[in-house]
Short mmCIF file of N, CA and C in Angstrom, two decimals:
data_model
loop_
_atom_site.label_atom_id
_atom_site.label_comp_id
_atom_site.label_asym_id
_atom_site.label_seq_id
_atom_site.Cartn_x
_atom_site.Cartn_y
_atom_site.Cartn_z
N UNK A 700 -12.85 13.80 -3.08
CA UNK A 700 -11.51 13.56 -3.56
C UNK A 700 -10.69 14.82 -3.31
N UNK A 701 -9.49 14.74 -2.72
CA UNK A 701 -8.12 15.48 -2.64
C UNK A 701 -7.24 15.56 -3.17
N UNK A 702 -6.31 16.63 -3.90
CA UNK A 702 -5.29 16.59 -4.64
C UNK A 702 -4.55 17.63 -4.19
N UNK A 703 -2.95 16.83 -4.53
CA UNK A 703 -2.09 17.83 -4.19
C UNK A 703 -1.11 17.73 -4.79
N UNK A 704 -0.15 18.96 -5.06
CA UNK A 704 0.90 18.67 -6.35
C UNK A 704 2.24 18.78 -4.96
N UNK A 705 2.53 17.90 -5.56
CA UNK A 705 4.57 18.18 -4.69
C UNK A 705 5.44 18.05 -5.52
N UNK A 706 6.14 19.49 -6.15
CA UNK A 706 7.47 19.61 -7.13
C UNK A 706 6.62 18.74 -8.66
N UNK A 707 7.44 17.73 -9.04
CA UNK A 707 6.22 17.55 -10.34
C UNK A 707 4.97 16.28 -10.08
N UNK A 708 5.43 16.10 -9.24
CA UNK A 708 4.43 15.05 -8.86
C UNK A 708 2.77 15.03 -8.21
N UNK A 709 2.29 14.34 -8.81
CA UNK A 709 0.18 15.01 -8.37
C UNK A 709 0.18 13.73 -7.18
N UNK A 710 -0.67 14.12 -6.34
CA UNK A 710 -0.97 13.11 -5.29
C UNK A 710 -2.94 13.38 -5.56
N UNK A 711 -3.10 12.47 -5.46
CA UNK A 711 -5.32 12.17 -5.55
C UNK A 711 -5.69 11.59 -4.28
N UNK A 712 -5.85 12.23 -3.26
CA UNK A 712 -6.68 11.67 -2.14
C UNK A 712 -8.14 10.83 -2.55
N UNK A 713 -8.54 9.41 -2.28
CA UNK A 713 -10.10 9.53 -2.22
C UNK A 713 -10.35 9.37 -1.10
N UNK A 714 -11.73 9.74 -0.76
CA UNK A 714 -12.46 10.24 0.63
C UNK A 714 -12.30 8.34 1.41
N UNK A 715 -12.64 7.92 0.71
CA UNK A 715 -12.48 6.33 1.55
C UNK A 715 -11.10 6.40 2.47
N UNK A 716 -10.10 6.64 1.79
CA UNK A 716 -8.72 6.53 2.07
C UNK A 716 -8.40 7.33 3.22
N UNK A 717 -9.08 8.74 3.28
CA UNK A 717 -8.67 9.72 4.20
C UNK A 717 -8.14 9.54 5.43
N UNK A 718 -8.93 8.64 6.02
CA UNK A 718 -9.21 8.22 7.31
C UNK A 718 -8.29 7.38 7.54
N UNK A 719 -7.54 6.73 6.74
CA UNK A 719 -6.66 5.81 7.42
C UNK A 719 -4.90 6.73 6.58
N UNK A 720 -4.99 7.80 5.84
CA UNK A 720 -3.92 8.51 6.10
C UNK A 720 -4.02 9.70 6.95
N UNK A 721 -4.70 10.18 7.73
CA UNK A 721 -4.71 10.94 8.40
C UNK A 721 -4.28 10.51 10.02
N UNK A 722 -4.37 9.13 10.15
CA UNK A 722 -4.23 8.00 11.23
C UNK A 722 -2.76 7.54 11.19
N UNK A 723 -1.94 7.82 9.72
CA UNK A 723 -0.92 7.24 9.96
C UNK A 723 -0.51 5.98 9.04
N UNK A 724 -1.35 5.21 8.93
CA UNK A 724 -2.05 3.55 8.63
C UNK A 724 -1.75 3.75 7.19
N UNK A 725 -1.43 4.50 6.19
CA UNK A 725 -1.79 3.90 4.83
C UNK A 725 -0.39 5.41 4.19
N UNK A 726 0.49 4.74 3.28
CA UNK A 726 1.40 5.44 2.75
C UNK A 726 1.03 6.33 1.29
N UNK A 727 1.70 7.55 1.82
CA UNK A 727 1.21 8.56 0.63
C UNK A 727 1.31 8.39 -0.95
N UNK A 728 2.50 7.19 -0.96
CA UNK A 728 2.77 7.03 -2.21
C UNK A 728 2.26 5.86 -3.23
N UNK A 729 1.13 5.72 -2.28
CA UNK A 729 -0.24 4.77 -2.63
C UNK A 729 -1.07 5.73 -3.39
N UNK A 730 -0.59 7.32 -3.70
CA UNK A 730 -1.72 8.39 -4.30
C UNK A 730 -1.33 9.26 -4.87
N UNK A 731 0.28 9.13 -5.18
CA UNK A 731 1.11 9.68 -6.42
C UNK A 731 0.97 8.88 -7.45
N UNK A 732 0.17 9.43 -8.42
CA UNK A 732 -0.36 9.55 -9.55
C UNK A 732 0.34 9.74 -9.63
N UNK A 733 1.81 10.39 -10.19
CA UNK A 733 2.57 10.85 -10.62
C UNK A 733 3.81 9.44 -11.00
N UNK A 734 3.85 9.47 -9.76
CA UNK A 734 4.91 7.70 -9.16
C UNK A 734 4.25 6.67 -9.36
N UNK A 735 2.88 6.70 -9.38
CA UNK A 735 2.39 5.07 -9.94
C UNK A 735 2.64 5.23 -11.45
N UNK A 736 2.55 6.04 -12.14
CA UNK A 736 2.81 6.12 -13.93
C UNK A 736 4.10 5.87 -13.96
N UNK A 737 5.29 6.38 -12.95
CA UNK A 737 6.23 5.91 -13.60
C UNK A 737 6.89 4.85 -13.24
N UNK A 738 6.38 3.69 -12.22
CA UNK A 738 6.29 2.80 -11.95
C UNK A 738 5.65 1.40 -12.75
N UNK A 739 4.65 1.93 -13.29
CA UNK A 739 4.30 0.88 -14.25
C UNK A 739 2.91 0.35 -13.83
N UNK A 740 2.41 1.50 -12.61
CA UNK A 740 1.13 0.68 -11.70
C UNK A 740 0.17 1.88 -12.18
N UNK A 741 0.10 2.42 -13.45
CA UNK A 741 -1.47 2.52 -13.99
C UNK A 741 -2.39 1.95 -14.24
N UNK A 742 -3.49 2.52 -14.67
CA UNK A 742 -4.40 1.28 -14.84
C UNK A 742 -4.15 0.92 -16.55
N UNK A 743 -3.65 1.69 -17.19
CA UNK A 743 -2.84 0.90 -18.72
C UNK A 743 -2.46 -0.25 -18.57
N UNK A 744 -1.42 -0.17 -17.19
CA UNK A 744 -0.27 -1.26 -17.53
C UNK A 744 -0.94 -2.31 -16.55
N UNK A 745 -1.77 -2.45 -15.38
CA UNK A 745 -2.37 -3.40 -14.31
C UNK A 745 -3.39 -3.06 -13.78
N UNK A 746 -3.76 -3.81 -13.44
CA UNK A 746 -5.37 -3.95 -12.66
C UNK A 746 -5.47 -4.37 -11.22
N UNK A 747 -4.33 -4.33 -10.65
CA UNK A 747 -4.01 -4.62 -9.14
C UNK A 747 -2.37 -3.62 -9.09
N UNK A 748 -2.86 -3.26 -7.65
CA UNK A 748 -1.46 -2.41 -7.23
C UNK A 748 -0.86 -3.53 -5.95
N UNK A 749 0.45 -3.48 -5.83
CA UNK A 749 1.06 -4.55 -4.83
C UNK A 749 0.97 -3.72 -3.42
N UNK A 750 1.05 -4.29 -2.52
CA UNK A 750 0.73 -3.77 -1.12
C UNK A 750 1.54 -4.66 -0.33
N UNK A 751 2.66 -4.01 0.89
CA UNK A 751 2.65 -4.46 1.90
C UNK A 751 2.18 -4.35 3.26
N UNK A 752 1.18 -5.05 3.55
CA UNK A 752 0.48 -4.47 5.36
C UNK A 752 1.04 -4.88 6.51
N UNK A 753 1.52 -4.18 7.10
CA UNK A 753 2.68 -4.22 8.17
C UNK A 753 1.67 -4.22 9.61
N UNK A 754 1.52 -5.16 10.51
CA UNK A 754 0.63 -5.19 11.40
C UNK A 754 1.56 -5.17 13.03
N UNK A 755 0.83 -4.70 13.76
CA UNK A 755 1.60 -4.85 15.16
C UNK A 755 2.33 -5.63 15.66
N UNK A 756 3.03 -5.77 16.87
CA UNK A 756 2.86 -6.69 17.66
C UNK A 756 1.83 -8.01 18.13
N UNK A 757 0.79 -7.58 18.30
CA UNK A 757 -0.86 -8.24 18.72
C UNK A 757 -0.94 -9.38 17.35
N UNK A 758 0.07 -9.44 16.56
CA UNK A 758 -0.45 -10.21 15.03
C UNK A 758 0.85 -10.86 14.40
N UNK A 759 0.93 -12.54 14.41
CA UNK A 759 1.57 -13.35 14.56
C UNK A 759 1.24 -13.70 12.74
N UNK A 760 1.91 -12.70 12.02
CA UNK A 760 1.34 -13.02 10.74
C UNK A 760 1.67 -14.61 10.25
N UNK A 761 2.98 -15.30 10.65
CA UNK A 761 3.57 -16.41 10.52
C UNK A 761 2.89 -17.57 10.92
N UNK A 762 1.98 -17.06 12.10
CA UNK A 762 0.84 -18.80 12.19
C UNK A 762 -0.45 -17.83 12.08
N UNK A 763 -1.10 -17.23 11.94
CA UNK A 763 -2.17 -16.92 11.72
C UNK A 763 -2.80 -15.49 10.64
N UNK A 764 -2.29 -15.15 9.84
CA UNK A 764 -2.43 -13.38 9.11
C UNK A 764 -3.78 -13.29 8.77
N UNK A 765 -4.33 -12.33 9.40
CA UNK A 765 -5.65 -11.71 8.95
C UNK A 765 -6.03 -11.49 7.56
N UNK A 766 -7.79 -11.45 7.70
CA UNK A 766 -7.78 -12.00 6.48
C UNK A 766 -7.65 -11.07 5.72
N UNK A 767 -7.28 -11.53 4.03
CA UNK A 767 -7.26 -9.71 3.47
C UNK A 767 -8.49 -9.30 3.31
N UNK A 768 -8.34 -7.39 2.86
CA UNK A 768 -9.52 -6.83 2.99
C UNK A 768 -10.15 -7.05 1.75
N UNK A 769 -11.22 -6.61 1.40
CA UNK A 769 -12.46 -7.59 -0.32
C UNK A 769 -11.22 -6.52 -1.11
N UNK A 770 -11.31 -7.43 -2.38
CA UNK A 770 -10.22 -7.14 -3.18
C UNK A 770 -9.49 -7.17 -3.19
N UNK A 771 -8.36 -7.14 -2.41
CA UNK A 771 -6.92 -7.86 -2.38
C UNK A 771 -7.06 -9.38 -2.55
N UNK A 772 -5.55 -9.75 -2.76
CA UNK A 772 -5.55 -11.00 -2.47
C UNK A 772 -4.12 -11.11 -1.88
N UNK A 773 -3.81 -12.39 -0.46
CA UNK A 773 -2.79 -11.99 0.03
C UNK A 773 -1.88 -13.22 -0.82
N UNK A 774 -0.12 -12.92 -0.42
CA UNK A 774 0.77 -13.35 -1.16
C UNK A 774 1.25 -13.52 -0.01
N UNK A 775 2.51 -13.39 -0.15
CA UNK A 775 3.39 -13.37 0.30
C UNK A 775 3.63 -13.10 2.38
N UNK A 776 4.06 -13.94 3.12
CA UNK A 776 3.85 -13.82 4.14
C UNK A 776 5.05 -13.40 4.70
N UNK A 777 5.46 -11.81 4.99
CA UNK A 777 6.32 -11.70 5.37
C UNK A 777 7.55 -11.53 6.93
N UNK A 778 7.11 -12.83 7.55
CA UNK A 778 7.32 -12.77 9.20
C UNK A 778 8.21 -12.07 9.49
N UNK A 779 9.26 -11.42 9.31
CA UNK A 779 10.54 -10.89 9.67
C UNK A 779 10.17 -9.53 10.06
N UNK A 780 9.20 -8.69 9.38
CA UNK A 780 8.81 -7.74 9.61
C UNK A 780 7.11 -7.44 9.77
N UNK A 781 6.69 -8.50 9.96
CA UNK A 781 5.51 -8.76 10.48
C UNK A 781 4.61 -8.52 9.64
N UNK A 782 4.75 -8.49 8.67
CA UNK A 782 3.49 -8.27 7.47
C UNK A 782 3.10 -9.06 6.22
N UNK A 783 2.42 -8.90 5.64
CA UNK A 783 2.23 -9.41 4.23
C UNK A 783 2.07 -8.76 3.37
N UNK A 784 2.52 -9.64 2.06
CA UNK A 784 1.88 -8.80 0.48
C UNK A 784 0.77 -8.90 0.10
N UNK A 785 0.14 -8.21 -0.54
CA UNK A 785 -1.19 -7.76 -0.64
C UNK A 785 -1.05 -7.38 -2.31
N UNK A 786 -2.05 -8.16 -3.06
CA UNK A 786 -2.49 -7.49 -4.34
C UNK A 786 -3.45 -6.95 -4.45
N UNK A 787 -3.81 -5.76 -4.34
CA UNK A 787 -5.06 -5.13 -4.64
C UNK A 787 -5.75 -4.75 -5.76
N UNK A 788 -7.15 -5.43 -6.26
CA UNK A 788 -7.86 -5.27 -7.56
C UNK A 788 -8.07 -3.24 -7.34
N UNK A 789 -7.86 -2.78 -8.15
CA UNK A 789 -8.22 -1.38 -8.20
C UNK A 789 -9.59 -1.25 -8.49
N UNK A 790 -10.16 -2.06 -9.38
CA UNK A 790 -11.54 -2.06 -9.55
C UNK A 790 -12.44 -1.59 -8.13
N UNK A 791 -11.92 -2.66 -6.85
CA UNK A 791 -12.91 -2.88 -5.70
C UNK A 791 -12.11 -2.38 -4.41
N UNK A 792 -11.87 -0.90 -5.33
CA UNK A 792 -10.32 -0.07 -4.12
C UNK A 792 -11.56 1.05 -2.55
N UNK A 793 -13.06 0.79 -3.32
CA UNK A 793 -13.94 1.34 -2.52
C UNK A 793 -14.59 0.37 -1.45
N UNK A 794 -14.61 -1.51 -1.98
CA UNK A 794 -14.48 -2.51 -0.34
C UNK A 794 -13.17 -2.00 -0.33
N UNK A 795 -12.29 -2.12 -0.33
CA UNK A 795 -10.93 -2.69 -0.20
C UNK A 795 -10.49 -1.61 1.52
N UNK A 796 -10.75 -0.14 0.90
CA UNK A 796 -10.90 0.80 1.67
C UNK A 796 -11.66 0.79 3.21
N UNK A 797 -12.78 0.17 2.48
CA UNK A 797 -13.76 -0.36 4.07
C UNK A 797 -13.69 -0.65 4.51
N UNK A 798 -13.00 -2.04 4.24
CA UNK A 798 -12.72 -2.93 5.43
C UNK A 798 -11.38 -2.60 5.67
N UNK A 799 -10.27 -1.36 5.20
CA UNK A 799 -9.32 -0.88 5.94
C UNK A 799 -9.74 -0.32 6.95
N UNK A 800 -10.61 0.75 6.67
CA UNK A 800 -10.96 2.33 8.24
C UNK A 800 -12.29 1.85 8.85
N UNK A 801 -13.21 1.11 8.18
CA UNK A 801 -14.19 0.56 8.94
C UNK A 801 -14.72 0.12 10.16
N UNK A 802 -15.73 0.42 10.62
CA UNK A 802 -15.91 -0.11 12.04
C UNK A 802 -17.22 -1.06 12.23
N UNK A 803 -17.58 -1.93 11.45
CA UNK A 803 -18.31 -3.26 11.41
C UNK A 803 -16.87 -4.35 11.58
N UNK A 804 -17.73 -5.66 12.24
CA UNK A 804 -17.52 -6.37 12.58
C UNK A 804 -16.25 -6.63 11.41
N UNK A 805 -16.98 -7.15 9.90
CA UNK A 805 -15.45 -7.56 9.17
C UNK A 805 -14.52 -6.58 8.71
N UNK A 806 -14.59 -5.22 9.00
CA UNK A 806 -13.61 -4.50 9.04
C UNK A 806 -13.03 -4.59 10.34
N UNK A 807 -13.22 -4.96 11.62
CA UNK A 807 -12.31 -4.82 12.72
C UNK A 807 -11.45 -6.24 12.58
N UNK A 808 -12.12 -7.44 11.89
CA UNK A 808 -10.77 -8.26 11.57
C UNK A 808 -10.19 -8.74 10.44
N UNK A 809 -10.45 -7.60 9.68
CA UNK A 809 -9.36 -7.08 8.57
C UNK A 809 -7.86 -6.33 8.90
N UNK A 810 -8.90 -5.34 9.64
CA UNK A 810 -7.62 -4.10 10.24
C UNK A 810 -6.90 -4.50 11.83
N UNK A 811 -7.33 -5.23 12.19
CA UNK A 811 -7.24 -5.40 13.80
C UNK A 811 -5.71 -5.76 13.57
N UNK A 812 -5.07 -4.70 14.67
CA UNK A 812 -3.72 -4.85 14.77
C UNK A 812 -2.73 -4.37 13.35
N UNK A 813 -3.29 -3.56 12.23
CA UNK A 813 -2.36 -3.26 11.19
C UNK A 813 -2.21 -2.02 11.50
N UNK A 814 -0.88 -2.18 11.33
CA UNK A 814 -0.31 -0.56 11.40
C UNK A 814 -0.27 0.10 10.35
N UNK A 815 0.53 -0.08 8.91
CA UNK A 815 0.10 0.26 7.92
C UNK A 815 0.63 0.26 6.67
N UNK A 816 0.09 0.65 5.77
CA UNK A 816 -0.18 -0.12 4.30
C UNK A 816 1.02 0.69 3.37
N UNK A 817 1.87 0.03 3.23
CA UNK A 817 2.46 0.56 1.82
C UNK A 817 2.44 0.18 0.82
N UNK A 818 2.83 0.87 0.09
CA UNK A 818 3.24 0.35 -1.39
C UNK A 818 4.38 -0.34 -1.69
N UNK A 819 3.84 -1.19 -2.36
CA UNK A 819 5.18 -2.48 -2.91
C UNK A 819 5.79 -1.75 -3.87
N UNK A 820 6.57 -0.41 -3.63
CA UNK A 820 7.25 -0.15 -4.98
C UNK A 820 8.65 -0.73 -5.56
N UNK A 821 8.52 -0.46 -6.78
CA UNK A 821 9.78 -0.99 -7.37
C UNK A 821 10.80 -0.21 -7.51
N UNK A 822 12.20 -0.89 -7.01
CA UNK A 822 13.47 -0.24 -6.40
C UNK A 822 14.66 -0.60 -7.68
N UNK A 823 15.51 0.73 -8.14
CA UNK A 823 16.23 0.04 -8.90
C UNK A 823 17.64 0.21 -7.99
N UNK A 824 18.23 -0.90 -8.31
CA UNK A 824 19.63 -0.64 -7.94
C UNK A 824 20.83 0.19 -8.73
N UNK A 825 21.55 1.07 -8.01
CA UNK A 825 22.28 2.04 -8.58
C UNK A 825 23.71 1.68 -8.30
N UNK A 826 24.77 1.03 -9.09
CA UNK A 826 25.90 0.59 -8.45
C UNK A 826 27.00 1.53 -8.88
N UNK A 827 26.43 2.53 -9.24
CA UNK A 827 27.70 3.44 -9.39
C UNK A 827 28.71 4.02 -8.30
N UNK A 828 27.85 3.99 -6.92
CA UNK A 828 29.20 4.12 -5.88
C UNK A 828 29.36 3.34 -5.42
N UNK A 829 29.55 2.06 -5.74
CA UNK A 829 29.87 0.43 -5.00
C UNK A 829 31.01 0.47 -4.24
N UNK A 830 31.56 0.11 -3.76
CA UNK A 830 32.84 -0.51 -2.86
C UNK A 830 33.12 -1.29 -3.91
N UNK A 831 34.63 -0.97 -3.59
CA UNK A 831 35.57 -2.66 -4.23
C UNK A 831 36.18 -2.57 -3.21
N UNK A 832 36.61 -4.00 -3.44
CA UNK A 832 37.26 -5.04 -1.98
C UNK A 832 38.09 -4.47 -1.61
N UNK A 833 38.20 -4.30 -0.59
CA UNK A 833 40.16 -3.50 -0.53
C UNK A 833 41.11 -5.20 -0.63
#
């Protein structure tokens, strides 16, 4: 395991994970500890973190999306930007991991063609510098 502080925020690398942020493939703010507490995605408040997996070109998520990796479960199919939502059990975040960076057979068509994994975070809207109509 890896940790790193940025300004007040802690980031927790685990060794599963490494490999697919060092590749690019998996977003940092999947490991701010800091930003999942104030988000509401501890393990207090849930037992699955939301995920969107954004896959290549090579992957027609709209007629066919790969399957999810053990422990997720997929949602939401999002063709416009080529990916899907992903709920991930935190419990089984060590398959979940495997069949992300893995190189057996059901990890290559888990990952085959994903580019990479963010976090479904939650966005608030701020309308204090809005436009009015002219």
């Amino acid at each position: 395991m890896q940790t790193r502080q940025s300004g007040k925020d802690l980031y927790v690398y685990p060794e599963s994970a490494v490999k697919a942020l060092a590749a690019g493939r998996a977003d940092h703010e999947l490991f701010n500890v800091t930003g999942l507490v104030r988000q509401g995605y501890d393990d207090a408040h849930t037992k699955k973190l939301p995920l969107i997996a954004v896959y290549d070109g090579s992957v027609n998520v709209a007629r066919s999306a790969p399957p999810a990796p053990r422990g997720a479960d997929r949602s939401l199919v999002l063709g416009s930007i080529g990916a899907v939502a992903l709920s991930a059990d935190k419990e089984q975040a060590a398959a979940f991991w495997a069949d992300v960076t893995g190189t057996d057979a059901r990890a290559r068509s888990v990952s085959g063609g994903l580019k990479k994994l963010w976090l479904d975070g939650k966005v608030r809207a701020n309308l204090e510098r809005s436009r009015s109509p002219s």
